[in-house]
Coordinates of C-alpha atoms in Angstrom, one line a residue:
X253 CA -89.7 -71.8 94.6
X254 CA -88.6 -71.7 91.0
X255 CA -84.9 -71.9 90.4
X256 CA -84.9 -69.5 87.4
X257 CA -87.3 -67.9 85.0
X258 CA -88.1 -70.3 82.2
X259 CA -89.5 -68.2 79.3
X260 CA -86.9 -68.1 76.5
X261 CA -85.8 -64.9 74.8
X262 CA -82.9 -64.1 72.4
X263 CA -80.4 -66.8 71.7
X264 CA -82.1 -69.2 74.1
X265 CA -81.5 -66.8 77.1
X266 CA -84.5 -66.3 79.3
X267 CA -86.5 -63.2 78.5
X268 CA -85.3 -60.2 80.4
X269 CA -88.7 -59.0 81.5
X270 CA -89.6 -62.2 83.3
X271 CA -86.8 -62.0 85.8
X272 CA -87.3 -58.3 86.4
X273 CA -90.9 -58.8 87.4
X274 CA -91.3 -57.6 91.0
X275 CA -93.6 -60.6 91.7
X276 CA -91.2 -63.3 90.3
X277 CA -89.8 -65.3 93.2
X278 CA -86.1 -66.0 92.9
X279 CA -83.2 -66.6 95.2
X280 CA -79.8 -66.7 93.6
X281 CA -78.2 -69.0 96.1
X282 CA -81.1 -71.4 95.9
X283 CA -80.8 -71.2 92.1
X284 CA -77.1 -72.3 92.3
X285 CA -78.1 -75.2 94.6
X286 CA -80.6 -76.4 92.1
X287 CA -78.2 -76.1 89.1
X288 CA -75.6 -78.2 90.9
X289 CA -77.7 -80.7 92.7
X290 CA -76.7 -83.4 90.2
X291 CA -72.9 -83.0 90.8
X292 CA -72.4 -83.3 94.5
X293 CA -68.9 -84.9 94.2
X294 CA -67.6 -82.4 91.6
X295 CA -64.9 -80.0 92.9
X296 CA -66.4 -76.5 93.2
X297 CA -63.4 -74.6 94.8
X298 CA -59.7 -75.2 95.2
X299 CA -57.9 -73.1 97.7
X300 CA -54.6 -73.1 99.6
X301 CA -56.3 -74.8 102.6
X302 CA -58.0 -77.5 100.6
X303 CA -61.0 -78.2 98.3
X304 CA -64.8 -78.0 98.5
X305 CA -67.1 -80.2 96.5
X306 CA -70.5 -78.9 95.3
X307 CA -72.2 -81.1 97.8
X308 CA -70.1 -79.8 100.7
X309 CA -70.5 -76.2 99.5
X310 CA -74.3 -76.5 99.4
X311 CA -74.4 -78.2 102.8
X312 CA -72.3 -75.4 104.3
X313 CA -74.3 -72.7 102.6
X314 CA -77.5 -74.1 104.2
X315 CA -75.8 -74.4 107.6
X316 CA -74.5 -70.8 107.4
X317 CA -78.0 -69.6 106.5
X318 CA -79.5 -71.4 109.4
X319 CA -76.8 -70.2 111.7
X320 CA -77.0 -66.5 110.8
X321 CA -80.7 -66.5 111.4
X322 CA -80.1 -68.3 114.8
X323 CA -77.8 -65.4 115.7
X324 CA -80.9 -63.2 115.5
X325 CA -80.4 -61.5 112.1
X326 CA -83.6 -60.7 110.2
X327 CA -84.4 -60.4 106.5
X328 CA -82.5 -57.7 104.7
X329 CA -80.2 -56.9 107.7
X330 CA -76.6 -56.7 106.7
X331 CA -73.6 -58.9 107.2
X332 CA -70.2 -57.4 106.4
X333 CA -67.8 -59.9 104.7
X334 CA -64.2 -58.8 105.5
X335 CA -62.8 -62.1 104.1
X336 CA -59.9 -63.0 101.9
X337 CA -60.4 -65.4 99.0
X338 CA -60.7 -68.7 100.9
X339 CA -63.3 -71.5 101.0
X340 CA -65.2 -69.5 103.7
X341 CA -65.9 -66.6 101.3
X342 CA -68.5 -68.3 99.0
X343 CA -70.0 -70.1 102.0
X344 CA -70.7 -66.9 103.8
X345 CA -71.8 -64.9 100.7
X346 CA -74.2 -67.6 99.4
X347 CA -75.3 -68.4 103.0
X348 CA -76.4 -64.8 103.4
X349 CA -78.4 -64.8 100.2
X350 CA -80.0 -68.2 101.0
X351 CA -81.1 -66.8 104.4
X352 CA -82.5 -63.5 102.8
X353 CA -80.0 -61.3 104.7
X354 CA -77.8 -58.9 102.7
X355 CA -74.1 -59.7 102.2
X356 CA -71.8 -56.7 102.1
X357 CA -68.3 -57.8 100.8
X358 CA -65.6 -55.2 101.4
X359 CA -62.0 -54.7 100.3
X360 CA -59.6 -56.7 102.4
X361 CA -56.9 -54.0 102.1
X362 CA -59.0 -51.2 103.6
X363 CA -57.7 -49.2 106.6
X364 CA -59.4 -49.3 110.0
X365 CA -60.8 -45.9 109.3
X366 CA -62.4 -47.1 106.0
X367 CA -63.7 -50.2 107.7
X368 CA -65.3 -48.1 110.4
X369 CA -67.0 -46.0 107.8
X370 CA -68.4 -49.1 106.1
X371 CA -69.5 -50.7 109.4
X372 CA -71.5 -47.5 110.3
X373 CA -72.7 -46.8 106.7
X374 CA -74.0 -50.4 106.3
X375 CA -75.4 -50.8 109.8
X376 CA -74.0 -54.4 109.7
X377 CA -75.3 -56.6 112.5
X378 CA -72.6 -59.2 112.1
X379 CA -69.2 -59.5 110.4
X380 CA -67.4 -62.5 108.9
X381 CA -63.7 -61.7 109.2
X382 CA -60.6 -63.5 108.2
X383 CA -58.5 -64.4 111.2
X384 CA -55.5 -62.4 110.1
X385 CA -57.7 -59.3 109.4
X386 CA -59.2 -59.3 112.9
X387 CA -56.8 -56.6 114.3
X388 CA -58.1 -54.2 111.6
X389 CA -61.7 -55.0 112.4
X390 CA -61.1 -54.6 116.1
X391 CA -59.6 -51.2 115.6
X392 CA -62.5 -50.2 113.3
X393 CA -65.1 -51.3 115.9
X394 CA -63.2 -49.2 118.5
X395 CA -63.2 -46.2 116.2
X396 CA -67.0 -46.6 115.7
X397 CA -67.6 -46.6 119.4
X398 CA -71.4 -46.7 120.1
X399 CA -72.1 -45.9 116.4
X400 CA -72.1 -49.5 115.2
X401 CA -74.5 -52.4 115.5
X402 CA -72.2 -55.4 115.3
X403 CA -73.0 -58.1 117.8
X404 CA -71.3 -61.1 116.3
X405 CA -68.0 -61.7 114.5
X406 CA -67.3 -65.0 112.8
X407 CA -63.6 -65.7 112.4
X408 CA -62.8 -67.2 109.0
X409 CA -59.7 -68.6 107.4
X410 CA -56.9 -67.9 106.8
X411 CA -55.1 -68.4 110.1
X412 CA -51.7 -69.8 110.9
X413 CA -50.1 -71.4 113.9
X414 CA -49.4 -69.0 116.7
X415 CA -51.9 -66.4 115.6
X416 CA -53.5 -64.6 118.4
X417 CA -57.1 -63.4 118.3
X418 CA -57.5 -59.6 118.5
X419 CA -59.8 -58.7 121.4
X420 CA -63.1 -57.1 120.3
X421 CA -65.0 -54.3 122.1
X422 CA -67.5 -55.3 124.8
X423 CA -70.7 -56.6 123.5
X424 CA -69.2 -58.3 120.4
X425 CA -69.2 -62.1 120.5
X426 CA -66.4 -64.0 118.7
X427 CA -67.2 -67.3 116.9
X428 CA -64.6 -69.5 115.1
X429 CA -66.5 -69.9 111.9
X430 CA -65.7 -73.5 111.0
X431 CA -66.5 -74.8 114.5
X432 CA -69.6 -72.6 114.7
X433 CA -70.7 -73.7 111.3
X434 CA -70.6 -77.4 112.3
X435 CA -73.0 -76.8 115.1
X436 CA -75.7 -75.1 113.0
X437 CA -78.9 -76.7 111.7
X438 CA -79.2 -76.3 107.9
X439 CA -81.9 -74.1 106.6
X440 CA -83.8 -76.4 104.3
X441 CA -85.9 -73.8 102.4
X442 CA -84.2 -70.7 101.0
X443 CA -85.8 -67.3 101.8
X444 CA -88.7 -66.6 99.5
X445 CA -87.1 -63.6 97.9
X446 CA -88.1 -61.8 94.7
X447 CA -86.0 -61.1 91.6
X448 CA -85.8 -57.4 92.7
X449 CA -85.1 -58.1 96.4
X450 CA -81.7 -56.7 97.5
X451 CA -79.2 -59.6 97.8
X452 CA -75.9 -57.8 98.4
X453 CA -74.1 -54.5 98.3
X454 CA -70.8 -53.7 96.6
X455 CA -68.8 -50.7 97.5
X456 CA -67.2 -48.8 94.6
X457 CA -63.5 -49.1 94.4
X458 CA -62.9 -45.5 95.5
X459 CA -60.9 -44.4 92.5
X460 CA -62.5 -41.0 92.8
X461 CA -62.9 -40.7 96.6
X462 CA -65.2 -42.0 99.3
X463 CA -66.8 -45.4 98.3
X464 CA -70.5 -45.6 97.5
X465 CA -72.6 -48.8 98.2
X466 CA -74.4 -50.1 95.1
X467 CA -77.4 -52.3 95.9
X468 CA -77.7 -55.4 93.8
X469 CA -80.6 -57.8 93.5
X470 CA -80.9 -61.6 93.4
X471 CA -81.6 -61.4 89.7
X472 CA -78.5 -59.3 88.8
X473 CA -75.8 -62.1 89.1
X474 CA -78.1 -64.5 87.3
X475 CA -78.1 -62.1 84.3
X476 CA -74.4 -61.4 84.2
X477 CA -73.8 -65.2 84.3
X478 CA -76.3 -65.8 81.5
X479 CA -75.4 -62.8 79.2
X480 CA -71.7 -62.6 79.6
X481 CA -70.3 -65.6 81.4
X482 CA -72.2 -68.1 79.2
X483 CA -73.4 -65.9 76.3
X484 CA -70.1 -64.3 75.4
X485 CA -67.3 -66.1 77.1
X486 CA -68.8 -69.6 76.8
X487 CA -67.7 -70.8 80.2
X488 CA -68.8 -74.5 80.6
X489 CA -68.7 -77.3 83.2
X490 CA -65.3 -78.6 82.2
X491 CA -63.6 -75.2 82.8
X492 CA -61.3 -74.4 85.7
X493 CA -61.6 -70.7 86.4
X494 CA -59.0 -68.5 88.2
X495 CA -59.4 -64.8 88.8
X496 CA -56.7 -62.3 89.9
X497 CA -59.5 -59.9 90.8
X498 CA -60.8 -60.7 94.2
X499 CA -64.3 -61.8 95.1
X500 CA -65.2 -58.6 96.8
X501 CA -64.8 -56.8 93.5
X502 CA -67.7 -56.9 91.1
X503 CA -65.5 -58.3 88.3
X504 CA -64.1 -60.9 90.6
X505 CA -67.5 -61.9 92.0
X506 CA -68.6 -62.9 88.5
X507 CA -65.3 -64.5 87.5
X508 CA -64.9 -66.6 90.7
X509 CA -68.5 -67.3 91.8
X510 CA -71.6 -66.6 89.7
X511 CA -70.1 -67.5 86.3
X512 CA -68.4 -70.8 87.1
X513 CA -71.1 -72.0 89.6
X514 CA -73.9 -71.3 87.1
X515 CA -72.5 -74.1 84.9
X516 CA -70.8 -76.4 87.5
X517 CA -67.2 -75.4 86.7
X518 CA -64.3 -75.5 89.2
X519 CA -62.8 -72.3 90.7
X520 CA -59.2 -71.7 92.0
X521 CA -59.1 -69.3 94.9
X522 CA -56.0 -67.4 96.0
X523 CA -55.9 -65.5 99.3
X524 CA -52.6 -63.8 98.7
X525 CA -52.0 -60.8 96.4
X526 CA -52.0 -61.6 92.7
X527 CA -48.3 -61.0 92.1
X528 CA -46.9 -62.5 88.8
X529 CA -45.2 -65.3 90.7
X530 CA -48.3 -66.2 92.8
X531 CA -50.4 -66.2 89.6
X532 CA -47.9 -68.3 87.7
X533 CA -47.8 -70.8 90.6
X534 CA -51.6 -71.5 90.2
X535 CA -51.4 -71.5 86.4
X536 CA -48.9 -74.4 86.6
X537 CA -50.2 -76.3 89.7
X538 CA -54.0 -76.2 88.9
X539 CA -54.0 -75.8 85.1
X540 CA -56.9 -73.3 84.9
X541 CA -58.4 -73.0 81.5
X542 CA -59.9 -69.6 82.0
X543 CA -58.0 -66.7 83.6
X544 CA -59.4 -63.2 84.5
X545 CA -57.0 -60.3 85.0
X546 CA -56.5 -56.6 84.6
X547 CA -54.2 -54.6 82.3
X548 CA -51.7 -53.6 85.0
X549 CA -51.4 -57.3 86.0
X550 CA -50.8 -58.5 82.5
X551 CA -48.1 -55.8 82.0
X552 CA -46.4 -57.1 85.2
X553 CA -46.6 -60.7 84.2
X554 CA -45.2 -60.2 80.7
X555 CA -42.3 -58.3 82.2
X556 CA -41.6 -61.0 84.8
X557 CA -38.5 -63.2 84.4
X558 CA -40.4 -66.3 85.5
X559 CA -43.1 -66.1 82.9
X560 CA -44.2 -69.7 82.1
X561 CA -43.8 -71.2 78.7
X562 CA -46.9 -71.8 76.6
X563 CA -46.5 -75.6 77.1
X564 CA -46.7 -75.2 80.9
X565 CA -50.2 -73.8 81.0
X566 CA -53.7 -74.9 79.9
X567 CA -55.3 -71.5 79.2
X568 CA -58.0 -71.5 76.5
X569 CA -59.6 -68.1 77.4
X570 CA -58.2 -65.0 79.0
X571 CA -60.3 -62.0 80.1
X572 CA -59.3 -58.4 81.0
X573 CA -61.3 -55.6 82.6
X574 CA -60.8 -52.8 85.2
X575 CA -59.2 -50.4 82.7
X576 CA -58.9 -50.4 78.9
X577 CA -56.3 -52.9 77.6
X578 CA -53.4 -51.4 75.6
X579 CA -53.3 -53.2 72.3
X580 CA -49.6 -54.1 72.5
X581 CA -50.1 -56.0 75.8
X582 CA -52.8 -58.2 74.2
X583 CA -50.7 -58.8 71.1
X584 CA -47.6 -59.7 73.2
X585 CA -49.6 -62.0 75.4
X586 CA -51.1 -63.7 72.3
X587 CA -47.7 -64.1 70.7
X588 CA -46.3 -65.9 73.8
X589 CA -49.3 -68.0 74.9
X590 CA -51.3 -68.3 71.7
X591 CA -54.4 -67.0 73.5
X592 CA -56.0 -63.6 72.9
X593 CA -57.0 -61.4 75.9
X594 CA -60.7 -60.6 75.6
X595 CA -60.9 -57.0 76.8
X596 CA -64.1 -55.6 78.2
X597 CA -65.5 -53.0 80.5
X598 CA -67.9 -53.3 83.3
X599 CA -68.6 -51.4 86.5
X600 CA -69.7 -51.9 90.1
X601 CA -73.0 -50.3 89.2
X602 CA -73.7 -52.8 86.4
X603 CA -72.1 -55.7 88.3
X604 CA -70.0 -57.0 85.4
X605 CA -69.0 -56.5 81.8
X606 CA -71.5 -54.9 79.3
X607 CA -69.1 -54.0 76.5
X608 CA -66.6 -56.5 75.3
X609 CA -64.5 -58.0 72.6
X610 CA -65.5 -61.6 71.6
X611 CA -63.5 -64.8 71.8
X612 CA -62.2 -65.4 68.3
X613 CA -62.9 -61.8 67.2
X614 CA -60.7 -59.5 69.3
X615 CA -60.1 -56.0 68.0
X616 CA -57.1 -54.8 70.0
X617 CA -57.2 -51.1 70.8
X618 CA -61.0 -51.2 71.1
X619 CA -63.3 -52.6 73.9
X620 CA -65.4 -54.4 71.3
X621 CA -69.2 -54.4 71.0
X622 CA -72.2 -54.2 73.3
X623 CA -72.9 -57.5 75.1
X624 CA -76.2 -58.9 73.9
X625 CA -78.9 -57.9 76.4
X626 CA -77.4 -54.5 77.0
X627 CA -77.9 -51.2 75.1
X628 CA -75.3 -48.5 74.9
X629 CA -75.7 -44.7 74.2
X630 CA -73.0 -42.1 73.8
X631 CA -74.1 -38.6 74.7
X632 CA -72.7 -35.1 74.8
X633 CA -72.7 -32.7 77.7
X634 CA -76.4 -31.8 77.0
X635 CA -77.4 -35.4 76.9
X636 CA -77.8 -35.6 73.1
X637 CA -76.5 -38.5 71.1
X638 CA -73.1 -38.0 69.4
X639 CA -72.1 -39.2 65.9
X640 CA -69.8 -42.1 65.3
X641 CA -66.2 -40.9 65.7
X642 CA -67.0 -38.3 68.3
X643 CA -66.3 -38.6 72.0
X644 CA -69.3 -39.1 74.2
X645 CA -70.3 -40.1 77.8
X646 CA -71.3 -43.7 77.9
X647 CA -74.7 -44.7 79.2
X648 CA -75.8 -48.4 79.6
X649 CA -79.3 -50.0 79.8
X650 CA -79.4 -53.6 81.0
X651 CA -80.9 -56.1 83.4
X652 CA -78.0 -56.1 85.9
X653 CA -78.0 -52.5 87.0
X654 CA -77.9 -51.7 90.7
X655 CA -81.0 -50.3 92.3
X656 CA -79.3 -47.3 93.8
X657 CA -76.5 -46.1 96.1
X658 CA -77.4 -46.6 99.7
X659 CA -78.0 -43.4 101.7
X660 CA -76.9 -41.2 98.8
X661 CA -79.9 -39.7 96.9
X662 CA -78.0 -37.1 94.9
X663 CA -75.4 -39.6 93.5
X664 CA -78.2 -42.1 92.8
X665 CA -80.1 -39.6 90.8
X666 CA -77.0 -38.6 88.8
X667 CA -76.0 -42.2 88.0
X668 CA -79.2 -44.2 87.7
X669 CA -81.4 -42.2 85.3
X670 CA -84.5 -44.2 84.6
X671 CA -83.6 -47.3 82.5
X672 CA -80.1 -45.9 81.9
X673 CA -76.9 -46.0 84.1
X674 CA -74.3 -43.3 83.6
X675 CA -70.9 -45.0 83.5
X676 CA -68.6 -42.0 84.0
X677 CA -66.5 -43.2 81.0
X678 CA -66.0 -41.5 77.7
X679 CA -66.0 -43.6 74.5
X680 CA -66.0 -43.2 70.7
X681 CA -68.1 -45.5 68.5
X682 CA -66.3 -46.7 65.4
X683 CA -67.7 -47.4 62.0
X684 CA -67.6 -51.1 62.5
X685 CA -69.7 -50.9 65.7
X686 CA -66.8 -51.3 68.1
X687 CA -66.1 -48.8 70.9
X688 CA -62.8 -47.2 71.7
X689 CA -62.1 -46.0 75.2
X690 CA -61.3 -42.3 75.7
X691 CA -60.9 -42.1 79.5
X692 CA -63.0 -41.3 82.5
X693 CA -65.3 -38.4 82.3
X694 CA -63.5 -36.8 85.2
X695 CA -60.1 -37.6 83.8
X696 CA -60.5 -36.2 80.3
X697 CA -58.3 -33.3 79.5
X698 CA -59.0 -30.3 77.3
X699 CA -55.8 -28.9 76.0
X700 CA -56.0 -25.9 73.7
X701 CA -59.7 -26.4 73.5
X702 CA -59.3 -30.0 72.3
X703 CA -60.1 -33.2 74.3
X704 CA -57.0 -35.3 75.1
X705 CA -57.5 -38.8 76.4
X706 CA -55.1 -39.7 79.2
X707 CA -55.4 -43.3 78.2
X708 CA -54.2 -42.6 74.7
X709 CA -51.1 -40.9 76.0
X710 CA -50.6 -43.6 78.6
X711 CA -50.9 -46.4 76.0
X712 CA -48.3 -44.7 73.9
X713 CA -45.8 -44.2 76.7
X714 CA -46.0 -47.9 77.8
X715 CA -45.0 -48.9 74.2
X716 CA -41.5 -47.6 75.1
X717 CA -39.2 -50.5 76.0
X718 CA -38.2 -49.0 79.3
X719 CA -41.7 -48.1 80.6
X720 CA -43.8 -50.5 82.7
X721 CA -46.7 -48.2 83.6
X722 CA -47.8 -44.7 83.1
X723 CA -50.6 -42.4 84.4
X724 CA -51.5 -39.1 82.9
X725 CA -53.3 -36.1 84.5
X726 CA -53.9 -32.5 83.6
X727 CA -52.0 -29.8 85.5
X728 CA -52.6 -26.1 85.2
X729 CA -49.6 -24.0 84.2
X730 CA -48.8 -20.5 85.4
X731 CA -51.5 -19.1 83.1
X732 CA -54.2 -21.5 84.4
X733 CA -54.1 -23.5 81.2
X734 CA -54.2 -27.3 81.3
X735 CA -51.1 -29.2 80.3
X736 CA -50.5 -32.9 80.1
X737 CA -48.3 -34.4 82.9
X738 CA -47.2 -38.0 83.0
X739 CA -46.1 -40.2 85.9
X740 CA -44.0 -43.1 84.8
X741 CA -42.8 -46.3 86.4
X742 CA -39.8 -47.9 84.6
X743 CA -39.3 -51.6 84.3
X744 CA -36.9 -53.3 86.8
X745 CA -33.3 -52.4 85.8
X746 CA -34.4 -49.9 83.1
X747 CA -34.0 -46.2 83.0
X748 CA -35.7 -43.6 80.8
X749 CA -35.0 -39.9 80.0
X750 CA -38.0 -37.5 80.2
X751 CA -37.0 -35.7 77.0
X752 CA -36.6 -39.0 75.1
X753 CA -40.1 -40.1 76.3
X754 CA -41.6 -36.7 75.1
X755 CA -40.0 -37.2 71.7
X756 CA -41.3 -40.8 71.6
X757 CA -44.9 -39.6 72.2
X758 CA -44.6 -36.7 69.7
X759 CA -43.6 -39.2 67.0
X760 CA -46.8 -41.2 67.5
X761 CA -49.5 -38.7 68.5
X762 CA -50.6 -35.2 67.6
X763 CA -48.0 -32.7 69.0
X764 CA -50.4 -31.1 71.5
X765 CA -50.9 -34.4 73.3
X766 CA -47.3 -35.0 74.4
X767 CA -46.7 -34.7 78.2
X768 CA -45.1 -31.3 79.0
X769 CA -43.8 -32.7 82.3
X770 CA -42.8 -36.3 83.2
X771 CA -42.1 -37.5 86.7
X772 CA -40.7 -40.9 87.6
X773 CA -42.2 -43.0 90.5
X774 CA -41.4 -46.3 92.0
X775 CA -45.1 -47.3 91.8
X776 CA -48.4 -45.7 90.9
X777 CA -51.2 -45.3 93.6
X778 CA -53.9 -47.9 92.9
X779 CA -57.0 -49.4 94.4
X780 CA -56.9 -53.0 95.5
X781 CA -58.5 -53.9 92.1
X782 CA -55.6 -52.4 90.2
X783 CA -57.2 -49.1 89.1
X784 CA -54.9 -46.1 89.0
X785 CA -56.1 -43.5 91.6
X786 CA -55.5 -40.4 89.5
X787 CA -57.1 -38.2 92.1
X788 CA -54.1 -38.9 94.3
X789 CA -51.8 -37.8 91.6
X790 CA -53.8 -34.7 91.0
X791 CA -53.6 -34.0 94.8
X792 CA -49.8 -33.9 94.5
X793 CA -50.1 -30.9 92.1
X794 CA -52.8 -29.0 94.0

């Protein structure tokens, strides 16, 4: 089996067409094994419970692959990964791919009801579950009743002294993963998969409702690592990478697995929530050189009293995605640490970032340029191209697009349109070729017949010294006309007056864009990946 396509294309990157050939044989897990065969003693992962060298990682991956097949799973059957970011996560994920079964990572903060939905929707035959998440899984399996196919549960880290194991429904066998793994015969030869074979599913983050499962191929993470991880960010073997975004998230999967492992770098994993203090602890203790975060996280860190000094960290590159980065956050971060935040946008459907600023050439307030290997198109409501300076729906064409949404033909047809993927985001292309974010297609507001970007209003509000976060939605008035409403979270110990904030916005934006109503909250509703769930705010005004 070849470890990767070998024909070269632009900038020394393998030609796109080769890897997308249905007949090309390629297994992403086997590819990573080949890439790192010469560095068995190099540290691959650092986690709270210890370290894992590349040699140990590849041994465990092959053992997991052999073990999951011994459990009776067959090619392309699904294994749900309900696992926090510990050493067991990459072993299980890559082990599934190596065996030719399909990994289905899911959000570790989901409710039993959502977990039950994903179990039934995926038809998973087995689950890898962190020990401390077992009660949620047990309840989910009970909710499923006879409408689930799970036969085996592998209990992964983390666990702590005194933890009790939640009892599972009859017919489900529990296996402590580490002990089970040690007994398995390694699978010496990876499954003979193709570039276009389904490797894993990723559920959308649910910012607009019920999650959808995007099907990704073995080739897709290869291309994101080549085109963005190496081609734009320049990640190399000497880097230590740390991602606040978790591995179950498309952004986090690239940051914490496919990017660093494709070049033999080291990864810092963190099971707990990425609070500012937890993040700073890893920055100082493990000295990561590359950090991946999100705008809401950066805002919280910059406002934290224990923000480390520049001399205490080793950051050379910082990346942001999830939502557009307000320019003043990037500028404040750069002033403090001497490192720019490279803002980009990706999606679950495209697997990682396709539009980004460049290290050494960051245009704050924009999302930068198309990543080489991807083509962008801005279109109006009739699907026609829009001129520079006009707002349009963003479409992407590139090699990492998902195949479809599982069991959802209508949504698949709407999103995956031939070679193009409809992002659901609205953008403006600037004269210098950069793109400026104008909000989600379903979040854009039309006030007095003119489009208003919620992000533009939000970005203005958070420039106020008392404001930590803001979310803007449209609310119909007594005449049924849409008006701008803002939900605001103040910084700790700070207070703000609604009228003063309205005046603040009026001074900086066109008058029709100011929020007619401002409501203060303790926190904004968000997904586990930090995206604001505006549909929940809209529901408050229904």
